[in-house]
Short mmCIF file of C-alpha atoms in Angstrom, two decimals:
data_model
loop_
_atom_site.label_atom_id
_atom_site.label_comp_id
_atom_site.label_asym_id
_atom_site.label_seq_id
_atom_site.Cartn_x
_atom_site.Cartn_y
_atom_site.Cartn_z
CA MET A 87 19.16 -1.68 -12.65
CA ASN A 88 21.16 -2.66 -9.71
CA GLU A 89 20.27 -1.95 -5.95
CA ASP A 90 23.00 0.63 -5.91
CA ASP A 91 21.86 2.70 -9.23
CA ARG A 92 18.41 2.58 -7.82
CA GLU A 93 19.03 3.86 -4.28
CA ALA A 94 21.46 6.67 -6.11
CA LEU A 95 18.16 7.72 -8.53
CA PHE A 96 16.09 7.62 -5.49
CA ASN A 97 18.31 9.77 -3.61
CA ALA A 98 18.87 12.46 -6.72
CA TRP A 99 14.94 12.44 -7.07
CA VAL A 100 14.12 13.08 -3.51
CA GLY A 101 16.83 15.90 -3.39
CA GLN A 102 15.61 17.55 -6.57
CA HIS A 103 11.64 16.68 -6.45
CA LEU A 104 10.49 16.33 -2.63
CA ALA A 105 8.92 19.91 -2.85
CA LEU A 106 6.86 18.62 -6.11
CA VAL A 107 5.58 15.64 -3.97
CA GLY A 108 4.87 18.02 -1.02
CA ARG A 109 2.66 20.01 -3.52
CA VAL A 110 0.74 17.25 -4.74
CA ALA A 111 0.31 15.77 -1.60
CA ARG A 112 -1.04 19.13 -0.05
CA GLY A 113 -3.14 19.35 -3.13
CA TYR A 114 -5.06 16.17 -2.10
CA ALA A 115 -4.47 15.92 1.72
CA ASP A 116 -6.75 17.93 4.07
CA THR A 117 -4.53 17.87 7.33
CA GLU A 118 -0.74 17.80 8.03
CA GLU A 119 -0.90 14.13 8.97
CA ASP A 120 -2.70 13.28 5.99
CA CYS A 121 0.26 15.32 3.91
CA GLN A 122 2.75 13.62 5.77
CA GLU A 123 0.98 9.92 5.15
CA LEU A 124 0.63 10.92 1.44
CA VAL A 125 4.09 12.11 0.76
CA GLN A 126 5.51 9.13 2.38
CA GLU A 127 3.39 6.81 0.19
CA ILE A 128 4.15 8.45 -2.91
CA LEU A 129 7.89 7.75 -2.25
CA LEU A 130 7.02 4.61 -1.55
CA GLN A 131 5.46 4.28 -4.88
CA VAL A 132 8.23 6.01 -6.48
CA TRP A 133 10.71 3.65 -5.12
CA LEU A 134 8.84 0.75 -6.43
CA SER A 135 8.77 2.00 -9.73
CA ILE A 136 12.08 2.95 -10.52
CA PRO A 137 12.80 -0.31 -11.90
CA ARG A 138 10.42 0.37 -14.72
CA PHE A 139 11.92 3.66 -15.31
CA GLU A 140 13.23 3.79 -18.99
CA ARG A 141 14.17 7.15 -19.54
CA LYS A 142 11.89 7.90 -22.02
CA ALA A 143 10.01 10.50 -19.97
CA LYS A 144 11.77 13.32 -18.08
CA PRO A 145 12.14 12.20 -14.20
CA SER A 146 9.76 15.16 -13.31
CA THR A 147 7.14 13.96 -15.74
CA TRP A 148 7.30 10.42 -14.40
CA ILE A 149 7.30 11.57 -10.72
CA TYR A 150 4.45 13.76 -11.23
CA ARG A 151 2.75 10.78 -12.85
CA VAL A 152 3.68 8.33 -9.83
CA ALA A 153 2.43 11.25 -7.64
CA LEU A 154 -0.93 12.10 -8.95
CA ASN A 155 -1.90 8.51 -9.58
CA THR A 156 -0.93 7.65 -6.14
CA ALA A 157 -2.85 10.66 -4.47
CA LEU A 158 -5.94 9.64 -6.43
CA ALA A 159 -5.60 6.07 -5.52
CA TRP A 160 -4.84 7.08 -1.74
CA GLN A 161 -7.98 9.26 -1.69
CA ARG A 162 -10.08 6.43 -2.68
CA ARG A 163 -8.66 4.17 0.27
CA ASP A 164 -10.61 3.47 3.14
CA GLN A 165 -9.75 6.04 5.96
CA ARG A 166 -9.45 3.44 8.70
CA GLN A 167 -7.36 1.19 6.17
CA ARG A 168 -4.96 4.05 5.56
CA ARG A 169 -4.24 4.74 9.25
CA ARG A 170 -3.70 1.10 10.12
CA GLN A 171 -0.62 1.01 7.41
CA PHE A 172 0.86 4.17 8.43
CA GLN A 173 4.18 4.51 10.32
CA PRO A 174 5.58 8.01 10.05
CA LEU A 175 8.86 7.96 8.07
CA VAL A 176 8.61 11.35 6.85
CA TRP A 177 8.45 14.60 9.33
CA ALA A 178 6.96 18.17 9.14
CA MET A 179 9.64 20.30 10.88
CA ASP A 180 8.19 23.98 11.73
CA VAL A 181 9.24 26.74 10.19
CA ALA A 182 8.95 30.00 11.72
CA THR A 183 5.67 32.08 9.83
CA ASN A 184 5.53 35.06 12.36
CA GLU A 185 6.13 37.65 9.83
CA THR A 186 3.23 39.36 8.76
CA GLU A 187 4.12 39.19 5.03
CA GLN A 188 4.62 35.61 5.25
CA ALA A 189 1.26 35.28 7.03
CA HIS A 190 -0.05 37.01 4.14
CA GLU A 191 1.23 34.53 1.67
CA TRP A 192 0.37 31.70 3.73
CA GLU A 193 -3.60 32.79 4.11
CA LYS A 194 -3.70 33.12 0.14
CA ILE A 195 -1.82 29.76 -0.59
CA GLU A 196 -4.08 28.15 2.08
CA ARG A 197 -7.14 29.57 0.31
CA LEU A 198 -5.78 28.16 -3.26
CA HIS A 199 -5.47 24.76 -1.52
CA THR A 200 -9.15 24.99 -0.14
CA ALA A 201 -9.96 25.81 -3.58
CA ILE A 202 -8.29 22.95 -5.14
CA ARG A 203 -9.70 20.64 -2.81
CA ARG A 204 -12.99 21.75 -3.95
CA LEU A 205 -12.68 21.19 -7.51
CA PRO A 206 -13.82 17.99 -9.46
CA LYS A 207 -10.39 15.36 -8.90
CA ALA A 208 -9.38 15.47 -12.68
CA ASP A 209 -9.53 19.41 -12.33
CA ALA A 210 -7.41 19.62 -9.60
CA ALA A 211 -4.70 17.46 -10.86
CA LEU A 212 -4.70 20.05 -14.14
CA VAL A 213 -4.50 22.83 -11.79
CA LEU A 214 -1.63 21.42 -9.60
CA LEU A 215 0.55 21.05 -13.03
CA TYR A 216 -0.42 24.21 -14.21
CA LEU A 217 0.15 26.34 -11.36
CA ASP A 218 4.02 24.19 -11.11
CA ASP A 219 4.40 26.13 -14.88
CA LEU A 220 4.24 22.60 -16.88
CA SER A 221 3.93 23.16 -20.44
CA TYR A 222 0.67 21.87 -22.26
CA ARG A 223 2.79 18.84 -23.75
CA GLU A 224 4.05 17.91 -20.69
CA ILE A 225 0.60 17.94 -18.59
CA ALA A 226 -0.77 15.99 -21.84
CA GLU A 227 2.03 13.38 -21.02
CA ILE A 228 1.46 13.06 -17.82
CA LEU A 229 -2.71 12.96 -17.73
CA GLY A 230 -2.65 10.91 -20.68
CA ILE A 231 -4.80 13.68 -23.03
CA SER A 232 -4.38 15.44 -26.05
CA GLU A 233 -2.45 19.00 -25.70
CA VAL A 234 -5.64 20.86 -27.46
CA ASN A 235 -7.89 19.18 -24.66
CA VAL A 236 -5.30 20.60 -21.99
CA GLY A 237 -5.96 23.94 -23.27
CA VAL A 238 -9.66 23.69 -23.38
CA LYS A 239 -9.96 22.00 -20.01
CA LEU A 240 -7.63 24.56 -18.40
CA ASN A 241 -9.98 27.64 -19.90
CA ARG A 242 -12.72 26.39 -17.96
CA VAL A 243 -10.78 24.91 -14.93
CA ARG A 244 -9.05 28.42 -14.51
CA LYS A 245 -12.46 30.30 -14.56
CA ALA A 246 -13.63 27.73 -11.99
CA LEU A 247 -10.66 28.24 -9.85
CA ALA A 248 -11.13 31.78 -9.59
CA GLU A 249 -14.95 31.54 -8.65
CA LEU A 250 -14.23 29.34 -5.93
CA MET A 251 -11.26 31.47 -4.81
CA GLU A 252 -13.46 34.43 -4.69
CA GLU A 253 -15.85 32.36 -2.69
CA GLU A 254 -13.40 31.49 -0.18
CA ILE A 255 -12.44 35.16 0.16
CA ALA A 256 -15.71 35.98 0.84
CA ASN A 257 -16.32 33.49 3.30
CA ASP A 258 -12.94 34.62 5.37
CA SER A 259 -13.70 38.22 5.45
CA MET B 255 1.64 40.37 -13.80
CA THR B 256 -1.37 38.46 -14.55
CA PRO B 257 -3.46 37.00 -11.51
CA ASP B 258 -2.69 33.79 -12.91
CA ASP B 259 1.20 34.71 -12.72
CA GLU B 260 0.77 35.85 -9.38
CA LEU B 261 -0.72 32.83 -8.38
CA LYS B 262 1.76 30.87 -9.80
CA SER B 263 4.67 32.47 -8.54
CA ALA B 264 3.19 32.37 -4.78
CA TRP B 265 2.54 28.58 -5.47
CA LYS B 266 5.64 28.00 -6.12
CA ALA B 267 7.31 29.93 -3.52
CA GLN B 268 4.62 28.95 -0.89
CA PRO B 269 5.61 29.54 2.68
CA LEU B 270 4.40 26.15 4.20
CA PRO B 271 4.23 25.97 8.09
CA HIS B 272 5.95 23.19 7.96
CA GLN B 273 8.68 21.93 5.68
CA ILE B 274 8.57 18.01 4.88
CA THR B 275 11.82 16.39 5.76
CA ILE B 276 12.97 12.71 5.02
CA ASN B 277 15.94 10.96 6.22
CA VAL B 278 16.57 9.00 2.81
CA ASP B 279 18.78 6.24 4.79
CA VAL B 280 16.14 5.26 7.44
CA PHE B 281 13.45 5.32 4.75
CA LEU B 282 15.12 2.66 2.65
CA GLN B 283 15.67 0.74 5.48
CA GLN B 284 12.41 0.54 6.62
CA LEU B 285 10.82 0.36 3.05
CA ARG B 286 12.66 -2.87 2.33
CA GLY B 287 11.54 -4.35 5.39
CA ASN B 288 8.02 -3.37 4.65
CA LYS B 289 8.15 -4.35 0.87
CA ALA B 290 9.61 -7.73 1.68
CA ARG B 291 6.60 -8.05 4.19
CA PHE B 292 3.70 -6.35 1.78
CA THR B 293 4.85 -8.64 -0.93
CA SER B 294 4.84 -12.18 1.38
CA GLU B 295 1.48 -10.87 2.56
CA ILE B 296 0.08 -10.64 -1.13
CA LEU B 297 1.39 -13.83 -1.94
CA TRP B 298 0.59 -15.92 1.31
CA SER B 299 -2.83 -14.72 1.19
CA THR B 300 -3.28 -16.18 -2.25
CA VAL B 301 -1.11 -19.32 -1.38
CA PHE B 302 -3.27 -20.14 2.10
CA MET B 303 -6.72 -19.52 -0.03
CA VAL B 304 -5.69 -22.09 -2.52
CA LEU B 305 -4.20 -24.12 -0.11
CA GLY B 306 -7.27 -24.03 2.07
CA TRP B 307 -9.32 -25.08 -0.67
CA VAL B 308 -7.05 -28.26 -1.69
CA VAL B 309 -6.65 -29.23 2.07
CA MET B 310 -10.51 -29.20 2.42
CA ALA B 311 -11.09 -31.30 -1.24
CA PHE B 312 -8.20 -33.64 -0.13
CA GLY B 313 -9.86 -33.95 3.37
CA VAL B 314 -13.13 -34.79 2.35
CA MET B 315 -12.30 -37.17 -0.40
CA GLY B 316 -9.71 -38.82 2.02
CA TYR B 317 -12.28 -39.45 4.59
CA GLY B 318 -14.60 -40.79 1.67
CA VAL B 319 -11.83 -43.13 0.77
CA TYR B 320 -11.10 -44.34 4.81
CA MET B 321 -14.94 -45.10 4.71
CA VAL B 322 -15.07 -47.13 1.83
CA ARG B 323 -11.95 -49.01 3.08
CA ARG B 324 -13.77 -49.53 6.39
CA GLY B 325 -16.71 -51.32 4.33
CA ALA B 326 -19.28 -48.07 3.78
CA PRO B 327 -20.94 -48.88 -0.07
CA TRP B 328 -19.18 -46.66 -2.53
CA GLU B 329 -22.20 -45.00 -3.51
CA ALA B 330 -22.96 -43.81 -0.21
CA MET B 331 -19.28 -41.78 -0.31
CA SER B 332 -19.94 -40.64 -3.80
CA GLY B 333 -21.41 -37.36 -2.52
CA PHE B 334 -17.80 -36.52 -0.69
CA PHE B 335 -15.90 -37.23 -3.87
CA LEU B 336 -18.19 -34.81 -5.82
CA MET B 337 -17.85 -32.19 -3.19
CA GLY B 338 -13.87 -32.62 -3.25
CA ILE B 339 -13.96 -31.99 -6.90
CA ILE B 340 -16.14 -29.18 -6.59
CA MET B 341 -13.50 -27.83 -3.84
CA LEU B 342 -10.72 -28.25 -6.54
CA ALA B 343 -12.51 -26.75 -8.90
CA ILE B 344 -13.14 -23.74 -6.79
CA ALA B 345 -9.18 -23.56 -5.70
CA ALA B 346 -8.23 -23.79 -9.84
CA TYR B 347 -10.70 -20.85 -10.55
CA THR B 348 -9.26 -18.80 -7.30
CA ALA B 349 -5.83 -19.09 -8.42
CA LEU B 350 -6.53 -18.45 -11.87
CA ASP B 351 -8.05 -15.36 -10.98
CA ARG B 352 -5.50 -14.22 -8.81
CA PHE B 353 -2.89 -15.35 -11.42
CA ARG B 354 -4.45 -12.91 -13.74
CA LEU B 355 -4.65 -10.03 -11.15
CA MET B 356 -0.65 -10.56 -10.50
CA ARG B 357 -0.52 -7.69 -13.36
CA ARG B 358 -0.49 -4.90 -11.19
CA VAL B 359 -1.52 -1.46 -12.56
CA SER B 360 1.54 0.88 -13.23
CA LEU B 361 1.42 4.01 -11.14
CA SER B 362 3.73 5.41 -13.64
CA ALA B 363 1.45 5.09 -16.85
CA PRO B 364 -0.32 8.43 -17.53
CA VAL B 365 -3.30 9.41 -15.12
CA LEU B 366 -6.05 8.34 -17.45
CA ALA B 367 -4.66 5.08 -18.60
CA CYS B 368 -4.16 4.12 -14.69
CA ALA B 369 -7.78 5.24 -14.10
CA GLU B 370 -8.93 3.06 -16.78
CA GLU B 371 -6.65 0.13 -15.64
CA SER B 372 -7.97 0.41 -12.11
CA LEU B 373 -11.55 0.73 -13.29
CA ALA B 374 -10.91 -2.44 -14.86
CA LEU B 375 -9.78 -4.13 -11.86
CA VAL B 376 -12.69 -2.79 -9.81
CA ARG B 377 -15.16 -4.05 -12.52
CA HIS B 378 -13.65 -7.36 -12.40
CA GLU B 379 -13.87 -7.47 -8.17
CA ILE B 380 -17.31 -6.25 -8.80
CA GLN B 381 -18.52 -9.08 -10.94
CA LEU B 382 -16.07 -11.62 -9.14
CA TRP B 383 -18.45 -10.74 -5.90
CA SER B 384 -21.75 -10.71 -7.84
CA ASN B 385 -21.22 -13.76 -9.32
CA VAL B 386 -20.25 -15.53 -5.94
CA LEU B 387 -23.23 -17.34 -5.79
CA TRP B 388 -22.67 -19.21 -9.30
CA TRP B 389 -18.79 -20.07 -8.68
CA LEU B 390 -18.74 -21.06 -4.96
CA LEU B 391 -21.64 -20.95 -3.14
CA LEU B 392 -24.22 -22.80 -4.97
CA PRO B 393 -21.74 -25.96 -6.18
CA LEU B 394 -20.77 -26.12 -2.28
CA ALA B 395 -24.44 -26.49 -1.07
CA LEU B 396 -25.17 -29.00 -4.07
CA GLY B 397 -22.19 -30.74 -3.16
CA VAL B 398 -23.19 -31.05 0.50
CA GLU B 399 -26.62 -31.79 0.11
CA ALA B 400 -25.75 -34.61 -2.83
CA SER B 401 -23.52 -36.12 0.03
CA VAL B 402 -26.11 -36.32 2.32
CA LEU B 403 -28.59 -37.32 0.12
CA ALA B 404 -26.15 -40.22 -1.26
CA LEU B 405 -25.76 -41.12 2.26
CA ALA B 406 -29.14 -41.15 3.26
CA TRP B 407 -30.51 -43.37 0.21
CA THR B 408 -27.90 -45.80 0.51
CA LEU B 409 -28.50 -46.37 4.10
CA GLY B 410 -31.95 -47.05 2.99
CA VAL B 411 -33.00 -45.48 6.04
CA HIS B 412 -36.12 -43.65 4.24
CA TRP B 413 -37.67 -42.25 7.42
CA LEU B 414 -34.47 -40.63 8.25
CA VAL B 415 -34.12 -39.42 4.61
CA SER B 416 -36.39 -36.65 4.53
CA PRO B 417 -35.54 -34.96 8.47
CA LEU B 418 -31.63 -35.12 7.80
CA ALA B 419 -31.68 -33.93 3.81
CA LEU B 420 -34.22 -31.43 4.88
CA ARG B 421 -32.41 -29.90 7.77
CA MET B 422 -29.20 -30.19 5.91
CA LEU B 423 -30.99 -28.31 3.02
CA GLY B 424 -32.40 -25.83 5.06
CA ILE B 425 -28.57 -24.95 6.93
CA MET B 426 -27.23 -24.98 3.23
CA VAL B 427 -30.12 -22.53 1.80
CA ILE B 428 -29.27 -20.18 5.20
CA ILE B 429 -25.52 -20.46 4.57
CA THR B 430 -26.01 -19.73 0.61
CA LEU B 431 -28.36 -16.92 0.95
CA GLY B 432 -26.44 -15.27 3.91
CA GLY B 433 -23.45 -15.66 1.82
CA TRP B 434 -25.05 -14.21 -1.10
CA TRP B 435 -26.26 -11.19 0.86
CA PHE B 436 -23.04 -10.69 2.19
CA SER B 437 -21.47 -10.68 -1.28
CA ARG B 438 -24.13 -7.97 -2.10
CA TRP B 439 -23.53 -5.65 0.72
CA TYR B 440 -19.42 -5.91 0.21
CA VAL B 441 -19.99 -5.17 -3.18
CA HIS B 442 -22.34 -2.07 -2.30
CA THR B 443 -20.43 -0.75 0.29
CA TYR B 444 -16.54 -1.21 -0.82
CA TYR B 445 -16.47 -1.55 -4.79
CA GLU B 446 -19.50 0.61 -6.16
CA PRO B 447 -18.08 3.65 -4.61
CA ARG B 448 -14.81 3.22 -6.07
CA ARG B 449 -16.06 1.99 -9.33
CA GLN B 450 -18.28 5.31 -9.60
CA GLU B 451 -15.32 7.40 -8.45
CA LEU B 452 -13.04 6.05 -11.24
CA GLU B 453 -15.81 6.41 -13.92
CA ALA B 454 -16.27 10.01 -12.70
CA LEU B 455 -12.45 10.65 -12.80
CA VAL B 456 -12.30 8.86 -16.47
CA ARG B 457 -15.21 10.67 -17.77
CA GLU B 458 -13.55 14.24 -16.63
CA LEU B 459 -10.33 13.02 -18.21
CA LYS B 460 -12.00 12.45 -21.37
CA SER B 461 -14.11 15.37 -21.45
CA GLN B 462 -13.56 18.55 -23.27
#
């Protein structure tokens, strides 16, 4: 793959899948700054991984793998080391949220993010993929486990997530 | 609509307070510069480490040759040659180990495979640091001590042997124990938490 093809592919993927990357980053990063940093790290790893892309998997499956592996590795890294290496190249743009309905939706999503971050790491990855409406087969491909295992785990994790959400609601009220 | 479906639709249409944006051209421009720097940093850190040992080895052996040429007895300098050989062995071991580690974890692999590969790397680093006494500290200490003893023995100044050798032995024991203690602290502080986290992740993914 030459540089032009690589750049074209990266451009196309960023256009199509930036939201996916953002959602994974929000699942693992607590603050907006951390989220920006993680998105940037994921995009860097996507770029570095492109030469190994053999078109056997769908681009979205590929990007999910890179995003989750990067997010999990990023969490393990020392925070001081992360800060030292960070130069912002991805920006967070303010969007109006003053409408009541939107604010209400935002609260719900924020509770969901908090609940996801309280789950064990593997379960959090599973929930992120489940919420993005991926099939059991796709989830199994991304995580490297069997489809049956995905089904069994999801039953357990959905219950755990529901309980955590209830706790979050109780804490808020 | 089930509660799960509601969550999914809210998730996908989540109204983030901040929308992430990126200027791909600027990003790629920075990326190329950073990547080149990052690759060269990794490469050069290994090269400097190995080269450092090689230079020290040849420095020590060169000093031995210089002293022999100036009339010092060969036996007196034998410890310096031994130390040079030990340093070359450490350089070879370091180079081989880093070369093996150049096979990096592929982040595009499934999460379980990637976690297992990372765990293997962390375990290897733990093993390397835990055994630093055997492959680095002790050979160096023995080399230095052998040099001092050979020098003192050849000079035949017996009244000097014990104070000099003992002083050197004391210093080497302190350095060796200090290095060993530091390696234990480093493993405990930096690698053990990573190992435990990765083991937990692999366990979680494999469990039903």
